[in-house]
CSV table of C-alpha atoms in Angstrom, one decimal:
chain,number,residue,atom,x,y,z
A,1,MET,CA,-91.5,20.8,-138.6
A,2,ASN,CA,-87.8,20.6,-138.8
A,3,LYS,CA,-87.5,17.0,-140.0
A,4,LYS,CA,-83.7,17.1,-139.9
A,5,LEU,CA,-83.7,18.2,-136.3
A,6,VAL,CA,-86.2,15.6,-135.3
A,7,PHE,CA,-84.3,12.8,-137.2
A,8,GLN,CA,-80.9,13.8,-135.8
A,9,PHE,CA,-82.3,14.0,-132.2
A,10,LEU,CA,-83.9,10.6,-132.4
A,11,LEU,CA,-81.0,8.9,-134.1
A,12,LEU,CA,-78.5,10.3,-131.6
A,13,THR,CA,-80.8,9.5,-128.6
A,14,PHE,CA,-81.3,5.9,-129.5
A,15,SER,CA,-77.7,5.3,-130.7
A,16,ILE,CA,-76.3,6.5,-127.4
A,17,MET,CA,-78.9,4.6,-125.5
A,18,ILE,CA,-78.5,1.3,-127.4
A,19,PHE,CA,-74.7,1.4,-127.1
A,20,SER,CA,-74.7,2.3,-123.4
A,21,TRP,CA,-77.6,0.2,-122.1
A,22,GLY,CA,-77.1,-2.5,-124.7
A,23,LEU,CA,-73.6,-3.0,-123.1
A,24,LEU,CA,-75.2,-3.4,-119.7
A,25,VAL,CA,-77.8,-5.9,-121.0
A,26,LEU,CA,-75.1,-8.0,-122.5
A,27,LEU,CA,-72.9,-7.9,-119.4
A,28,GLY,CA,-75.9,-8.6,-117.2
A,29,GLN,CA,-76.4,-11.9,-119.2
A,30,LEU,CA,-72.8,-12.7,-118.4
A,31,GLY,CA,-73.4,-12.1,-114.7
A,32,ILE,CA,-71.4,-8.8,-114.6
A,33,LEU,CA,-73.6,-6.4,-112.7
A,34,ALA,CA,-73.3,-2.7,-111.9
A,35,ASN,CA,-74.0,-3.4,-108.3
A,36,ASP,CA,-70.8,-5.4,-108.2
A,37,HIS,CA,-68.7,-3.1,-110.5
A,38,PHE,CA,-69.2,0.6,-109.8
A,39,TRP,CA,-67.7,1.7,-113.1
A,40,LEU,CA,-70.7,0.2,-114.9
A,41,PHE,CA,-72.8,3.1,-113.6
A,42,ILE,CA,-71.0,5.3,-116.1
A,43,PRO,CA,-72.7,3.7,-119.2
A,44,PHE,CA,-75.9,3.5,-117.1
A,45,MET,CA,-75.8,7.3,-116.6
A,46,ILE,CA,-74.8,8.0,-120.2
A,47,GLY,CA,-77.8,6.0,-121.5
A,48,GLY,CA,-80.1,7.9,-119.2
A,49,PHE,CA,-78.7,11.2,-120.4
A,50,SER,CA,-79.0,10.2,-124.1
A,51,PRO,CA,-82.0,12.5,-124.8
A,52,THR,CA,-80.1,15.3,-123.0
A,53,ILE,CA,-76.9,14.8,-124.9
A,54,ALA,CA,-78.7,14.4,-128.2
A,55,SER,CA,-80.7,17.6,-127.5
A,56,TYR,CA,-77.6,19.8,-127.3
A,57,ILE,CA,-75.8,18.2,-130.3
A,58,ALA,CA,-78.9,18.3,-132.6
A,59,LEU,CA,-79.8,21.9,-131.7
A,60,LYS,CA,-76.2,23.0,-132.2
A,61,TRP,CA,-75.9,21.2,-135.5
A,62,ASN,CA,-79.1,23.0,-136.7
A,63,ASN,CA,-78.0,26.4,-135.4
A,64,GLU,CA,-81.0,26.5,-133.1
A,65,ILE,CA,-78.7,27.6,-130.2
A,66,THR,CA,-75.4,29.4,-130.1
A,67,GLY,CA,-73.8,27.3,-127.5
A,68,LEU,CA,-74.0,25.5,-124.1
A,69,LYS,CA,-74.9,28.7,-122.2
A,70,GLU,CA,-78.0,29.4,-124.3
A,71,TRP,CA,-79.1,25.7,-124.2
A,72,ILE,CA,-78.9,25.7,-120.4
A,73,LYS,CA,-80.7,29.0,-120.2
A,74,ASN,CA,-83.5,27.7,-122.4
A,75,ILE,CA,-84.0,24.6,-120.2
A,76,PHE,CA,-83.6,26.2,-116.7
A,77,THR,CA,-85.4,29.5,-117.1
A,78,VAL,CA,-87.2,29.5,-113.8
A,79,LYS,CA,-88.8,33.0,-114.1
A,80,ILE,CA,-92.2,31.8,-115.0
A,81,HIS,CA,-95.6,33.1,-113.8
A,82,ILE,CA,-96.7,31.6,-110.5
A,83,LYS,CA,-99.9,30.3,-112.1
A,84,TYR,CA,-97.9,27.9,-114.2
A,85,TYR,CA,-96.1,26.6,-111.2
A,86,ILE,CA,-99.4,26.0,-109.5
A,87,PHE,CA,-100.8,24.3,-112.6
A,88,THR,CA,-97.8,22.0,-112.8
A,89,ILE,CA,-98.0,21.1,-109.1
A,90,LEU,CA,-101.8,20.5,-109.2
A,91,LEU,CA,-101.5,18.3,-112.3
A,92,TYR,CA,-98.8,16.3,-110.5
A,93,SER,CA,-100.8,16.0,-107.3
A,94,ILE,CA,-103.3,13.8,-109.1
A,95,ILE,CA,-100.8,11.0,-109.2
A,96,PRO,CA,-100.1,10.5,-105.5
A,97,VAL,CA,-103.8,11.0,-104.8
A,98,MET,CA,-104.5,8.1,-107.2
A,99,PHE,CA,-101.8,6.1,-105.4
A,100,ILE,CA,-103.8,6.4,-102.2
A,101,LEU,CA,-107.3,6.0,-103.5
A,102,LEU,CA,-107.0,3.3,-106.1
A,103,PRO,CA,-106.6,-0.3,-104.8
A,104,PRO,CA,-104.4,-1.8,-103.5
A,105,GLY,CA,-103.4,1.6,-102.1
A,106,LEU,CA,-100.0,2.5,-100.7
A,107,GLU,CA,-97.7,-0.2,-99.5
A,108,LYS,CA,-95.5,2.2,-97.7
A,109,MET,CA,-94.9,6.0,-97.5
A,110,GLU,CA,-91.6,7.6,-96.7
A,111,PRO,CA,-91.6,10.8,-94.7
A,112,ILE,CA,-92.7,13.7,-96.9
A,113,TYR,CA,-89.4,15.5,-96.5
A,114,MET,CA,-87.9,12.6,-98.4
A,115,PHE,CA,-89.8,13.7,-101.4
A,116,LEU,CA,-88.1,17.1,-101.2
A,117,ALA,CA,-84.8,15.4,-100.7
A,118,PHE,CA,-85.3,13.2,-103.7
A,119,LEU,CA,-86.5,16.0,-106.0
A,120,PRO,CA,-83.2,17.7,-106.9
A,121,ILE,CA,-81.6,14.2,-107.3
A,122,MET,CA,-84.4,13.2,-109.8
A,123,VAL,CA,-83.6,16.3,-112.0
A,124,ILE,CA,-80.6,14.3,-112.9
A,125,GLY,CA,-82.3,10.9,-112.5
A,126,GLY,CA,-84.9,11.5,-115.2
A,127,GLY,CA,-86.0,15.1,-115.3
A,128,LEU,CA,-83.3,16.2,-117.8
A,129,GLU,CA,-84.7,13.8,-120.4
A,130,GLU,CA,-87.1,16.6,-121.1
A,131,ALA,CA,-84.3,18.6,-122.7
A,132,GLY,CA,-85.0,16.3,-125.6
A,133,TRP,CA,-88.6,14.9,-125.5
A,134,ARG,CA,-90.3,18.2,-124.7
A,135,TYR,CA,-87.7,20.8,-125.7
A,136,ILE,CA,-87.4,19.4,-129.2
A,137,LEU,CA,-89.7,16.5,-130.1
A,138,GLN,CA,-93.1,17.8,-128.8
A,139,PRO,CA,-93.0,21.3,-130.2
A,140,GLU,CA,-91.6,20.2,-133.5
A,141,LEU,CA,-94.3,17.5,-134.0
A,142,GLU,CA,-96.9,20.1,-133.0
A,143,LYS,CA,-95.8,22.2,-136.0
A,144,LYS,CA,-97.2,19.5,-138.2
A,145,PHE,CA,-99.7,17.6,-136.1
A,146,LYS,CA,-102.4,18.4,-133.5
A,147,PHE,CA,-101.5,18.2,-129.8
A,148,ILE,CA,-103.2,14.9,-129.3
A,149,ILE,CA,-101.6,13.2,-132.3
A,150,SER,CA,-98.1,14.6,-131.5
A,151,THR,CA,-98.4,13.2,-127.9
A,152,ILE,CA,-99.7,9.8,-129.2
A,153,ILE,CA,-96.6,9.6,-131.4
A,154,ILE,CA,-94.2,10.5,-128.6
A,155,ALA,CA,-95.6,8.2,-125.9
A,156,PRO,CA,-94.5,4.9,-127.5
A,157,ILE,CA,-91.2,6.3,-128.6
A,158,TRP,CA,-90.5,7.4,-125.0
A,159,ALA,CA,-91.7,4.0,-123.7
A,160,VAL,CA,-89.5,2.0,-126.1
A,161,TRP,CA,-86.5,4.2,-125.1
A,162,HIS,CA,-86.9,2.7,-121.6
A,163,LEU,CA,-87.2,-0.9,-122.8
A,164,PRO,CA,-83.5,-2.0,-122.2
A,165,LEU,CA,-83.9,-1.0,-118.5
A,166,PHE,CA,-86.3,-4.0,-118.1
A,167,PHE,CA,-83.4,-6.3,-118.9
A,168,ILE,CA,-80.7,-4.6,-116.8
A,169,PRO,CA,-80.5,-6.2,-113.3
A,170,SER,CA,-79.4,-3.0,-111.6
A,171,ALA,CA,-82.3,-1.0,-113.0
A,172,VAL,CA,-85.5,-0.2,-111.0
A,173,GLN,CA,-87.6,-1.5,-114.0
A,174,TYR,CA,-85.8,-4.9,-114.1
A,175,GLU,CA,-88.2,-7.8,-114.6
A,176,THR,CA,-91.3,-5.5,-114.1
A,177,ASN,CA,-94.1,-5.4,-116.6
A,178,PHE,CA,-93.3,-3.3,-119.7
A,179,GLY,CA,-96.9,-3.2,-120.9
A,180,ILE,CA,-98.2,-1.7,-117.6
A,181,PHE,CA,-95.3,0.7,-117.6
A,182,THR,CA,-96.2,1.8,-121.1
A,183,ILE,CA,-99.8,2.6,-120.1
A,184,GLY,CA,-98.4,4.8,-117.4
A,185,VAL,CA,-96.1,6.5,-119.8
A,186,ILE,CA,-99.0,7.4,-122.1
A,187,GLY,CA,-100.7,9.3,-119.3
A,188,LEU,CA,-97.5,11.1,-118.2
A,189,SER,CA,-96.8,12.0,-121.9
A,190,PHE,CA,-100.1,13.8,-122.1
A,191,ALA,CA,-99.5,15.6,-118.7
A,192,ILE,CA,-96.0,16.8,-119.6
A,193,ALA,CA,-97.0,17.7,-123.2
A,194,ALA,CA,-99.9,19.9,-121.7
A,195,ILE,CA,-97.4,21.6,-119.4
A,196,ARG,CA,-95.1,22.3,-122.4
A,197,ARG,CA,-98.0,23.5,-124.5
A,198,ILE,CA,-99.6,25.8,-121.9
A,199,THR,CA,-96.6,27.2,-120.2
A,200,GLY,CA,-94.0,27.1,-123.0
A,201,SER,CA,-91.5,26.1,-120.3
A,202,VAL,CA,-89.0,23.2,-120.6
A,203,PHE,CA,-88.1,23.7,-116.9
A,204,LEU,CA,-91.6,23.0,-115.7
A,205,CYS,CA,-91.5,19.8,-117.8
A,206,VAL,CA,-88.2,18.9,-116.0
A,207,LEU,CA,-89.8,19.7,-112.6
A,208,PHE,CA,-92.9,17.6,-113.3
A,209,HIS,CA,-90.8,14.6,-114.4
A,210,SER,CA,-88.6,15.0,-111.4
A,211,MET,CA,-91.6,15.1,-109.1
A,212,VAL,CA,-93.0,11.9,-110.6
A,213,ASN,CA,-89.7,10.1,-110.1
A,214,ALA,CA,-89.3,11.5,-106.6
A,215,GLY,CA,-92.9,10.4,-105.9
A,216,PHE,CA,-92.2,6.8,-106.9
A,217,SER,CA,-89.3,6.8,-104.3
A,218,THR,CA,-91.6,8.3,-101.6
A,219,PHE,CA,-94.9,6.6,-102.2
A,220,ILE,CA,-94.2,2.9,-102.5
A,221,ILE,CA,-96.8,1.1,-104.6
A,222,THR,CA,-97.3,-2.0,-106.7
A,223,GLN,CA,-97.8,-1.1,-110.4
A,224,THR,CA,-101.0,-2.7,-111.5
A,225,LEU,CA,-102.9,-2.7,-114.8
A,226,TYR,CA,-106.1,-1.3,-113.3
A,227,ARG,CA,-104.4,1.5,-111.5
A,228,ASN,CA,-102.3,2.6,-114.5
A,229,ILE,CA,-105.3,2.5,-116.8
A,230,ILE,CA,-107.4,4.7,-114.5
A,231,MET,CA,-104.6,7.1,-113.8
A,232,THR,CA,-103.8,7.4,-117.5
A,233,ILE,CA,-107.4,8.1,-118.5
A,234,ILE,CA,-107.7,10.8,-115.8
A,235,LEU,CA,-104.4,12.4,-116.9
A,236,ILE,CA,-105.4,12.3,-120.6
A,237,ILE,CA,-108.8,13.9,-119.9
A,238,LEU,CA,-107.4,16.6,-117.7
A,239,SER,CA,-104.5,17.4,-120.0
A,240,VAL,CA,-106.6,17.6,-123.1
A,241,MET,CA,-109.2,19.8,-121.3
A,242,ALA,CA,-106.5,22.1,-120.0
A,243,VAL,CA,-105.0,22.5,-123.5
A,244,PHE,CA,-108.4,23.1,-125.0
A,245,ILE,CA,-109.3,25.8,-122.5
A,246,TYR,CA,-105.8,27.4,-122.9
A,247,GLU,CA,-106.1,27.5,-126.7
A,248,LYS,CA,-109.7,28.8,-126.6
A,249,ASN,CA,-108.5,31.7,-124.3
A,250,VAL,CA,-105.6,32.4,-126.6
A,251,SER,CA,-107.9,32.5,-129.6
A,252,ARG,CA,-110.3,34.8,-127.8
A,253,MET,CA,-107.5,37.2,-126.8
A,254,LYS,CA,-106.4,37.3,-130.5
A,255,ASP,CA,-109.9,38.2,-131.5
A,256,VAL,CA,-110.1,41.0,-128.9
A,257,ARG,CA,-106.8,42.5,-130.2
A,258,THR,CA,-108.1,42.6,-133.8
A,259,LEU,CA,-111.2,44.6,-132.8
């Protein structure tokens, strides 16, 4: 594990986030809101892009990339076997199914074409976080720890990174329950980590994250402790099983090649 890369990435991510979103928390306490002052969406966006910005800087400092072109290519390589796209979509589909099946069910559902309309917007509105969490942090931790341990480490880090949003009046998370949110983040962490492990693709992590955010804008639900616990358990079980099967197949293929 490149400890220097991991440390620099986390330091930059949280420094940018704290400065940007901390400013909005402070101004919010003074009654100065982004909804009333459009320019305040600039620090809001910068904070949201902190893992993305930190990813490029940390990778460049450590000579892991030659420049912006290579970094973008590594994130947005879309030429991936169709089976990995299917795997990503099927894993995501569990979430809206749970929205429907678990009480209290859906409050409202926008037309399905709205999901497709929201999807490219959510690449910017969340998906690009994966340029840091799953491009750098997940694979680096997995060089030292097992898949499950690495994901357990990342989940609370990812959740805490979101914490200031719960104190910013303009944010979707404002005054919602951080504990319930964190439980959901654990399940999503396992799902996205499994995608990264099995497909090796950062883009599919971006796609999954974007689908999750687009889904929350399409399938309107109330976040409940019961629902998030059940969904998280299901996502963890399926993700761990998928990684286990993948690694078993990889090991078997290696054995065949050595014969």
